[in-house]
PDB file of C-alpha atoms and ligand atoms in Angstrom:
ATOM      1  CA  UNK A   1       0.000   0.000   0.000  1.00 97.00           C
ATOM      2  CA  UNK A   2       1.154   3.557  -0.565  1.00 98.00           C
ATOM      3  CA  UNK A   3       0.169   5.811   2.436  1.00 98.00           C
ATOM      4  CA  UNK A   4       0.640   9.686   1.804  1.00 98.00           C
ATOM      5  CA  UNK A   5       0.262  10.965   5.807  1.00 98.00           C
ATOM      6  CA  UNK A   6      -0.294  14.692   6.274  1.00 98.00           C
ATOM      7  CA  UNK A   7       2.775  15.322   3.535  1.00 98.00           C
ATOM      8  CA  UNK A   8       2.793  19.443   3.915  1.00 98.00           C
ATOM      9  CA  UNK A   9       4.792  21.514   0.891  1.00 98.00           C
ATOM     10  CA  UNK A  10       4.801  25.088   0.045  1.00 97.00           C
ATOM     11  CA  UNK A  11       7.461  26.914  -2.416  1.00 97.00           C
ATOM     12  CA  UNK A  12       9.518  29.690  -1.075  1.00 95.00           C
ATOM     13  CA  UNK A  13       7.099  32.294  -2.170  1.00 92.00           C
ATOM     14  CA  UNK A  14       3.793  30.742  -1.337  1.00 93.00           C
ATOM     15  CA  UNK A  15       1.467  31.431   1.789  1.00 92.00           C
ATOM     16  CA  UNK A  16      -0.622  28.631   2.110  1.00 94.00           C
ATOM     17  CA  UNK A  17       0.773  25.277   2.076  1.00 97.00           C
ATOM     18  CA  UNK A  18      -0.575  21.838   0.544  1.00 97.00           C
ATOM     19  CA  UNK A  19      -1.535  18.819   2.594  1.00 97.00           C
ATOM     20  CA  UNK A  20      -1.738  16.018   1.010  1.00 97.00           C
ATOM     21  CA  UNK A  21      -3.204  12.819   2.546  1.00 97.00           C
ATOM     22  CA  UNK A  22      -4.445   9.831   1.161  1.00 97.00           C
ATOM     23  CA  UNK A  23      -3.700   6.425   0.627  1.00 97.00           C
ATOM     24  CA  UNK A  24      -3.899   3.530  -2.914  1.00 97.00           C
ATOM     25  CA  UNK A  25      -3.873  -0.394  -2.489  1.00 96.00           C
ATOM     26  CA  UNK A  26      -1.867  -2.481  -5.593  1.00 96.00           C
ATOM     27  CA  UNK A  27      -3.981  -2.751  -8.216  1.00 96.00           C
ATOM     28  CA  UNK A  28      -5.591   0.228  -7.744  1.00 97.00           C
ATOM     29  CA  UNK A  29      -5.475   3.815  -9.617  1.00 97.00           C
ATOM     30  CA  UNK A  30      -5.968   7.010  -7.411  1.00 97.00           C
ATOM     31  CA  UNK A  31      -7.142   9.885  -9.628  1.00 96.00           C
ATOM     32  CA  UNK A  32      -5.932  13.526  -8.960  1.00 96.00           C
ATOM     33  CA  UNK A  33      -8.276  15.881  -9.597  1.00 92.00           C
ATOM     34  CA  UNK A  34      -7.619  19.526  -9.318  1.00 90.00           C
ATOM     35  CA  UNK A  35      -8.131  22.892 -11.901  1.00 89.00           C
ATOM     36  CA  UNK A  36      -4.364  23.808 -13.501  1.00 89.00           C
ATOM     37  CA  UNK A  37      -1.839  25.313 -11.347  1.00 92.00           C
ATOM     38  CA  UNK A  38      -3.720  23.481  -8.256  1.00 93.00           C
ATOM     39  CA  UNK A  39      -0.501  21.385  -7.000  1.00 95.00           C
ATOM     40  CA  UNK A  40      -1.220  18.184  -9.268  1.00 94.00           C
ATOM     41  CA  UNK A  41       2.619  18.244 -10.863  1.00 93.00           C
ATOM     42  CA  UNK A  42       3.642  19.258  -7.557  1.00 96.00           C
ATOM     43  CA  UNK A  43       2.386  16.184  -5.468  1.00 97.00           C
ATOM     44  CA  UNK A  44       4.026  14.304  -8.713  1.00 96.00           C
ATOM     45  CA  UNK A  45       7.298  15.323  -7.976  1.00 96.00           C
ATOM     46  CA  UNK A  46       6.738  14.815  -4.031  1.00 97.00           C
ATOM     47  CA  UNK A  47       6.011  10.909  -4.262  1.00 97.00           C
ATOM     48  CA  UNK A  48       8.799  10.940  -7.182  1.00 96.00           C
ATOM     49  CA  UNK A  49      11.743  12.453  -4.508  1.00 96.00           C
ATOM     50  CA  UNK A  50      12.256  15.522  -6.644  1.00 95.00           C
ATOM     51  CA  UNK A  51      10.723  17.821  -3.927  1.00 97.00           C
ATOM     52  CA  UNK A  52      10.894  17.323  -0.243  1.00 97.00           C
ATOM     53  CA  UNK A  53       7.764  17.727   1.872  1.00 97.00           C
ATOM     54  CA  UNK A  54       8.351  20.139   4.810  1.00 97.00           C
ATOM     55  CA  UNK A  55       6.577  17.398   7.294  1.00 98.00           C
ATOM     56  CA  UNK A  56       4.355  13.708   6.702  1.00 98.00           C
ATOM     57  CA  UNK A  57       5.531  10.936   5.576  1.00 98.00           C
ATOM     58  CA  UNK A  58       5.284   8.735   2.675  1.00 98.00           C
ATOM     59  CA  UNK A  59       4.899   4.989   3.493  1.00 98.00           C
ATOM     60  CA  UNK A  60       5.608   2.396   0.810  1.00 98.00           C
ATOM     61  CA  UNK A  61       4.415  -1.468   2.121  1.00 97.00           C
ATOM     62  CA  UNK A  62       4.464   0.191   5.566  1.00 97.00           C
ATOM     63  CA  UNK A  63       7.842   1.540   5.483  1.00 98.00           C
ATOM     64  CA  UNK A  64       8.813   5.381   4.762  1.00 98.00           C
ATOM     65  CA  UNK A  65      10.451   6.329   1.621  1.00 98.00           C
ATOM     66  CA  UNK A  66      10.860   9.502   2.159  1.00 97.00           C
ATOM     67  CA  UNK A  67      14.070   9.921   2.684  1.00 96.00           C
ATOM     68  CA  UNK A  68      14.676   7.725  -0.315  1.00 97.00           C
ATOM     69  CA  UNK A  69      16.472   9.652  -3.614  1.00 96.00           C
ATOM     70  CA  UNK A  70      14.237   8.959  -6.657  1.00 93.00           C
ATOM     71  CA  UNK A  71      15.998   5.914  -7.848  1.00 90.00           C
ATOM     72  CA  UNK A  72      15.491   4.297  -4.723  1.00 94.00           C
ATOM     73  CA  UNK A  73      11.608   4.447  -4.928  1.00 96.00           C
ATOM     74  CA  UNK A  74       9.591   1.650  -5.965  1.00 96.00           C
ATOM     75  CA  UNK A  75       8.110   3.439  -8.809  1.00 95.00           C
ATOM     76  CA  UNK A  76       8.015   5.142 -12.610  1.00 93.00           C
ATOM     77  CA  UNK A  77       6.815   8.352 -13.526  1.00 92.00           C
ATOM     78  CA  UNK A  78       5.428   9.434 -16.746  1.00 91.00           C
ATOM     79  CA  UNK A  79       5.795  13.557 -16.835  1.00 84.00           C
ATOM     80  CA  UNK A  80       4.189  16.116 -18.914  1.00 75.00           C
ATOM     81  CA  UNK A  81       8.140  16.884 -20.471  1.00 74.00           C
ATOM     82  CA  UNK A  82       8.054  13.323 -21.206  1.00 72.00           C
ATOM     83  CA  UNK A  83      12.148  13.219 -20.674  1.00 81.00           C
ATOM     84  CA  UNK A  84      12.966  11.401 -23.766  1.00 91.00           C
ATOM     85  CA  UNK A  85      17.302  11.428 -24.580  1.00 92.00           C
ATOM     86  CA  UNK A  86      16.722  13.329 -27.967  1.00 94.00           C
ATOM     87  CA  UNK A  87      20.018  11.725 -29.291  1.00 95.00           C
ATOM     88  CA  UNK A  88      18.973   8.444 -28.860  1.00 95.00           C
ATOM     89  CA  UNK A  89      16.409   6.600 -30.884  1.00 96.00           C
ATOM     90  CA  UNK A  90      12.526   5.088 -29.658  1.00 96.00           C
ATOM     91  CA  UNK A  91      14.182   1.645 -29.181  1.00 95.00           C
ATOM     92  CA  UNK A  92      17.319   2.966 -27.391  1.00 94.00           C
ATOM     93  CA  UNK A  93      14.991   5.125 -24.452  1.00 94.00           C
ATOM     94  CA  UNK A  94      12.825   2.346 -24.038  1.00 95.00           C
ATOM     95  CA  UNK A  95      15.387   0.173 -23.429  1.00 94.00           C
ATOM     96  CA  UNK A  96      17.191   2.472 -20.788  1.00 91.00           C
ATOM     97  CA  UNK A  97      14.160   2.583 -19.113  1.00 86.00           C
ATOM     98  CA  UNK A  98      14.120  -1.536 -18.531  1.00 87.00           C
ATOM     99  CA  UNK A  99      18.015  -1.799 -17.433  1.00 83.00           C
ATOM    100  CA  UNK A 100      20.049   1.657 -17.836  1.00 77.00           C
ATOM    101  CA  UNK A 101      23.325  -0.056 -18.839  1.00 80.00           C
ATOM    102  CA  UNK A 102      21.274  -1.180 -21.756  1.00 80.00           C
ATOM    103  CA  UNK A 103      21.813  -4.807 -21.127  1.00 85.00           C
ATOM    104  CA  UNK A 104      18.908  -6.183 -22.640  1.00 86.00           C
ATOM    105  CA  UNK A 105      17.832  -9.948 -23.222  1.00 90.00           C
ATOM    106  CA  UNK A 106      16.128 -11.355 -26.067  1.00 92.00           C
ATOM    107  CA  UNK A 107      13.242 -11.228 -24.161  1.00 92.00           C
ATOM    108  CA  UNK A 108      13.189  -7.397 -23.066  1.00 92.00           C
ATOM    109  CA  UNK A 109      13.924  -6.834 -26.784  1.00 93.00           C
ATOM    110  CA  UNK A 110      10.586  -8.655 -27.958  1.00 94.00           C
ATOM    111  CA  UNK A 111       9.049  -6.906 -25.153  1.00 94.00           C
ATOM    112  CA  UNK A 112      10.102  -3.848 -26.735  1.00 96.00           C
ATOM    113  CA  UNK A 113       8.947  -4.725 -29.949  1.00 96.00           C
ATOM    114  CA  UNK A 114       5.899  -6.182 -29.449  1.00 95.00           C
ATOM    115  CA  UNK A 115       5.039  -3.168 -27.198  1.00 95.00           C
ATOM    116  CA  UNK A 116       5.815  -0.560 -29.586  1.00 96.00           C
ATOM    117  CA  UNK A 117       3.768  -2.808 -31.771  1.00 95.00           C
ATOM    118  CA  UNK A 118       0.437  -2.495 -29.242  1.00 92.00           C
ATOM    119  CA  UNK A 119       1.021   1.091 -29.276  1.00 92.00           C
ATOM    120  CA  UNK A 120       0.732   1.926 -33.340  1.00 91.00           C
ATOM    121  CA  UNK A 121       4.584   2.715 -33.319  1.00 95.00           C
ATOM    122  CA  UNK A 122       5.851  -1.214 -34.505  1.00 95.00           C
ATOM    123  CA  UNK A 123       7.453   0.566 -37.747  1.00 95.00           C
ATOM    124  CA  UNK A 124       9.149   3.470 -35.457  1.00 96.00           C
ATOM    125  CA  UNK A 125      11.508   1.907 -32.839  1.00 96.00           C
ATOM    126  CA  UNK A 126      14.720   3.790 -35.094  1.00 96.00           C
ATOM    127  CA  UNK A 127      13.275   7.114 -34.952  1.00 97.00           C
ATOM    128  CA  UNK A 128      14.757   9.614 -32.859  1.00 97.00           C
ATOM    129  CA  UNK A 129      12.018  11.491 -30.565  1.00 95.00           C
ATOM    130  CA  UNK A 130      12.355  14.561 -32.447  1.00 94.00           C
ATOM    131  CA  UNK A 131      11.384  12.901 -35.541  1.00 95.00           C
ATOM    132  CA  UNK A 132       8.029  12.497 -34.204  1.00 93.00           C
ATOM    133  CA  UNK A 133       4.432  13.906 -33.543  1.00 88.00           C
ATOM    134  CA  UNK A 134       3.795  15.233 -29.740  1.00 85.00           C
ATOM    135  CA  UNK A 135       1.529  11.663 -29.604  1.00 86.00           C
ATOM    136  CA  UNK A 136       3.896   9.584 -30.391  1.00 90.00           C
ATOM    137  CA  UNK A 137       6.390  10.810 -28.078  1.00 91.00           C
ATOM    138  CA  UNK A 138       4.089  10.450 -25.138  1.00 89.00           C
ATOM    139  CA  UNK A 139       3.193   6.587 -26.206  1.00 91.00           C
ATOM    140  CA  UNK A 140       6.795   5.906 -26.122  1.00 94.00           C
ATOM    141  CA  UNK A 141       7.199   7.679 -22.711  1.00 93.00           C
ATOM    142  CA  UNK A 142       4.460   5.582 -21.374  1.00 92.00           C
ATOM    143  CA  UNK A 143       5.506   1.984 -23.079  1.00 94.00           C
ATOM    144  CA  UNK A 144       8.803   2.907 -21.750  1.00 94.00           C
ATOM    145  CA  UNK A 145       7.351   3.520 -18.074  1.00 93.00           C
ATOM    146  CA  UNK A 146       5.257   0.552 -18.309  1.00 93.00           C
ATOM    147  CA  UNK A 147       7.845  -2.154 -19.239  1.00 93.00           C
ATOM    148  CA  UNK A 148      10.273  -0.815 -16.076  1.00 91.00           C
ATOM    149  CA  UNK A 149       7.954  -2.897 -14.293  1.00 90.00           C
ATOM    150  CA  UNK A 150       8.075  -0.912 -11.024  1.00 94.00           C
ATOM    151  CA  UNK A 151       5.119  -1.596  -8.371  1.00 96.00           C
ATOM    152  CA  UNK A 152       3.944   2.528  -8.760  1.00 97.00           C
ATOM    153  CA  UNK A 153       3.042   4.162 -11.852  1.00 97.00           C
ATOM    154  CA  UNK A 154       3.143   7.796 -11.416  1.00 96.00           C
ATOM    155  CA  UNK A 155       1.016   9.756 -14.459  1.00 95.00           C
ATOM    156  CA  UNK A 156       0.999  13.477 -15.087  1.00 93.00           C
ATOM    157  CA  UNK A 157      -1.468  14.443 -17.545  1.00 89.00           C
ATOM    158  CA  UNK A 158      -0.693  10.890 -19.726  1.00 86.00           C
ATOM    159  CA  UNK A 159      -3.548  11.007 -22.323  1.00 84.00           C
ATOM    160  CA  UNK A 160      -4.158  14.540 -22.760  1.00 80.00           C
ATOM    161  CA  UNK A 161      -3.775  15.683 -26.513  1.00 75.00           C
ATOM    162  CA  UNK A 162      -3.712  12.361 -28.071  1.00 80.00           C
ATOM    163  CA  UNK A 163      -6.252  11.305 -30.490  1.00 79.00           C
ATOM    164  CA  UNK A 164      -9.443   8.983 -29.327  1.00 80.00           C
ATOM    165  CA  UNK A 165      -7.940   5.704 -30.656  1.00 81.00           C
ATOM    166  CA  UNK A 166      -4.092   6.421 -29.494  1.00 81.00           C
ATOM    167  CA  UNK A 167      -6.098   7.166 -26.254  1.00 86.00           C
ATOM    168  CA  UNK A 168      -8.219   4.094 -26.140  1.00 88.00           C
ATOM    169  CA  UNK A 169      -4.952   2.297 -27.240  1.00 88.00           C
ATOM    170  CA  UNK A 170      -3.438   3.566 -24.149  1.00 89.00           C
ATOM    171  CA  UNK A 171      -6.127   3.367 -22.048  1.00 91.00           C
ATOM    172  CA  UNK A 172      -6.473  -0.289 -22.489  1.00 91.00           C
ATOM    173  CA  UNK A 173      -2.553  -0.780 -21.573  1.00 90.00           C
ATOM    174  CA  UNK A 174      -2.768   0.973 -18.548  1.00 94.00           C
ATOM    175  CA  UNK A 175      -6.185  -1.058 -17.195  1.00 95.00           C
ATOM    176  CA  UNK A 176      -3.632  -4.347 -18.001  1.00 93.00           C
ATOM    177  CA  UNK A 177      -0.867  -3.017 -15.468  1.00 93.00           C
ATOM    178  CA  UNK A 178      -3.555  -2.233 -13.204  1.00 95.00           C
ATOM    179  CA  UNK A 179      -4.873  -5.855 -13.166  1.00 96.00           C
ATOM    180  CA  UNK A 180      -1.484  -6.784 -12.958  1.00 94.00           C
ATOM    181  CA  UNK A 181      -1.029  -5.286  -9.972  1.00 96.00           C
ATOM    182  CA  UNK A 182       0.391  -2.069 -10.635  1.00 97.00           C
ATOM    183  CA  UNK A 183      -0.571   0.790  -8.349  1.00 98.00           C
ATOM    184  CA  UNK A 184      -0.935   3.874  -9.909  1.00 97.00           C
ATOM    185  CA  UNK A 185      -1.128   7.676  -9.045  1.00 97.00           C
ATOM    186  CA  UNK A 186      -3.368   9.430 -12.246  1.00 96.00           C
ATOM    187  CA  UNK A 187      -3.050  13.181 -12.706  1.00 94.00           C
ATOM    188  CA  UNK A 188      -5.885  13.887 -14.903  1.00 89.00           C
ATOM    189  CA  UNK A 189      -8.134  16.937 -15.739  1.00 84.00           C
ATOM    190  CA  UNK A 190      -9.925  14.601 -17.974  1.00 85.00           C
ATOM    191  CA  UNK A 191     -13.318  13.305 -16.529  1.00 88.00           C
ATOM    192  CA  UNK A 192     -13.417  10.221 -18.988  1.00 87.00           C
ATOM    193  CA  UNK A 193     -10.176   9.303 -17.919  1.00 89.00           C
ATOM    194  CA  UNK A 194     -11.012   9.311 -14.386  1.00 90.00           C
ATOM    195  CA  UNK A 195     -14.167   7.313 -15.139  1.00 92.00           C
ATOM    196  CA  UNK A 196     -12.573   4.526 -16.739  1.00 93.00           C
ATOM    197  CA  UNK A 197      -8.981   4.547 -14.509  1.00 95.00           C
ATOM    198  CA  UNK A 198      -9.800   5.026 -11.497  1.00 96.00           C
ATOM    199  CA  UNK A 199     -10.819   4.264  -8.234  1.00 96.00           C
ATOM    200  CA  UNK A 200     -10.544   6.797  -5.734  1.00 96.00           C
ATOM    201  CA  UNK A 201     -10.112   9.960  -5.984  1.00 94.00           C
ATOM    202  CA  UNK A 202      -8.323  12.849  -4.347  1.00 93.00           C
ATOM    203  CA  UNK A 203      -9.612  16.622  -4.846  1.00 91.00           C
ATOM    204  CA  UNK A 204      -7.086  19.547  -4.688  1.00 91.00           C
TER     205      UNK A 204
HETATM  206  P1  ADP B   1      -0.870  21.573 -11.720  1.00 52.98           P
HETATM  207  O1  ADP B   1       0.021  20.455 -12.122  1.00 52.98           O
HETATM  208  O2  ADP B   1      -2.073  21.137 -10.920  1.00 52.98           O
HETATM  209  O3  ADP B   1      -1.259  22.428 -12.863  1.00 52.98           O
HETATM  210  P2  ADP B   1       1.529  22.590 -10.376  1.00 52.98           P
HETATM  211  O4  ADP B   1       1.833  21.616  -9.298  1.00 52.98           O
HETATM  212  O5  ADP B   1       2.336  22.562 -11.597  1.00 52.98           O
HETATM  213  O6  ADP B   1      -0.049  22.523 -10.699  1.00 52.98           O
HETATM  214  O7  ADP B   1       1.646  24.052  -9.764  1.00 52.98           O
HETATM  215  C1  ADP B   1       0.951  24.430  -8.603  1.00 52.98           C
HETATM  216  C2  ADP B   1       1.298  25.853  -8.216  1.00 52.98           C
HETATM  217  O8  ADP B   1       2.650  25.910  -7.787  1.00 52.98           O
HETATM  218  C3  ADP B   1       1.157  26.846  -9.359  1.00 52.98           C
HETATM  219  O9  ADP B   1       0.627  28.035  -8.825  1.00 52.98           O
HETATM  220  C4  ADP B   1       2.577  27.031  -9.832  1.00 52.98           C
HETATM  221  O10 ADP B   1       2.758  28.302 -10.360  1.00 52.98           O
HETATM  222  C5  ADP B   1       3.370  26.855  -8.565  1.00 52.98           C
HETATM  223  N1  ADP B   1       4.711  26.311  -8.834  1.00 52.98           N
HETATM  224  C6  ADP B   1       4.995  25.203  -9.561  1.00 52.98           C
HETATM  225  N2  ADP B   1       6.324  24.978  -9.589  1.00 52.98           N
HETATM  226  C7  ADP B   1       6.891  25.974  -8.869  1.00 52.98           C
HETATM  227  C8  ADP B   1       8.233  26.297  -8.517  1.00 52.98           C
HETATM  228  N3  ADP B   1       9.276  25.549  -8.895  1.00 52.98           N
HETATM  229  N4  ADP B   1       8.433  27.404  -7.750  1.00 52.98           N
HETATM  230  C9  ADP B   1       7.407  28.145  -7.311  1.00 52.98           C
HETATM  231  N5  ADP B   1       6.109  27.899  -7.611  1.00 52.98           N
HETATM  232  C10 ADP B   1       5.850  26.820  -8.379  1.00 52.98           C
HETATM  233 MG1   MG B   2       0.666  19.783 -13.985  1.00 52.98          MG
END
């Protein structure tokens, strides 16, 4: 279970802080639900490590990650930037994503393929990122997220802007990780989204 306890944040400049406090079983998707600039992104980066709360605690199977750097954290984030290396091609990010010194078994390379496949990119897995449409980058930021494997799926805004059937497309591969256990942490301004993702919700 993740447990987010009381975890208070405020930037320098701001006068009232956020309290966050909620908690997700495995196998179940939390939707964040908030107007923009309401602290969505910002929780995001808490559970990620990138920020630090000022107090609360963040519990992972009981124990607290907080103090944990981001690479120690049981979980994958999908962000808005979608952090693709631009010098590298589809193939080559996804495959960082699954074992960073890019030792990859036959298997993680069919893996690859055949996800890239399910996604409507099967022909595109040589492309650089900048050689393709805003959509496509995000489906290879979230194939690449989903075949790390990690316990916690964290999703900023994953679905916004692409078409209906890159969306369904999607859609359908995240319900999969969720019945395969994967807990997941939505960000979504999107009520369709919400409908079909999650389970709980938390209102900012
Ligand atoms: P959302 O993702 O819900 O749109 P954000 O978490 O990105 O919201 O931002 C929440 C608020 O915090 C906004 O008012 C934004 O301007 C502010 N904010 C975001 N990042 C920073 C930062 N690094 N420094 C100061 N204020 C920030
Ligand atoms: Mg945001």
């Amino acid at each position: 279970m993740l447990e987010v306890k009381n975890v208070v944040f405020a930037y320098p400049d701001q006068n009232t802080p956020w309290n966050f406090h909620f908690s997700v079983e495995p196998g179940q998707c939390i939707a964040i639900h908030g107007a923009s600039g309401s602290g969505k992104s910002t929780l995001m980066n808490l559970l990620a490590g990138f920020l630090q709360p000022k107090s609360g605690d963040i519990l992972w199977q009981g124990k607290s990650i907080r103090n944990h750097a981001p690479w120690q954290r049981p979980m994958t984030s999908v962000f808005q930037e979608h952090n693709l290396f631009e010098h590298l091609s589809v193939e080559t990010n996804i495959g960082l994503g699954i074992h960073p010194g890019l030792k990859l078994t036959q298997e993680d390379r069919q893996a690859i393929e055949r996800g890239l496949q399910k996604v409507g990119l099967g022909e595109f897995g040589m492309r650089l990122p900048g050689d393709l449409s805003g959509g496509q980058r995000q489906r290879v930021a979230l194939l690449r997220a989903i075949l790390r494997q990690q316990p916690l799926l964290l999703l900023d805004e994953p679905l916004t802007g692409l078409d209906s059937d890159a969306g369904d497309i999607l859609r359908q591969l995240l319900l999969e990780q969720k019945a395969n256990g994967t807990l997941m942490v939505l960000a979504s301004h999107d009520k369709e989204d919400r409908r079909i993702l999650a389970d709980s919700a938390c209102n900012l």
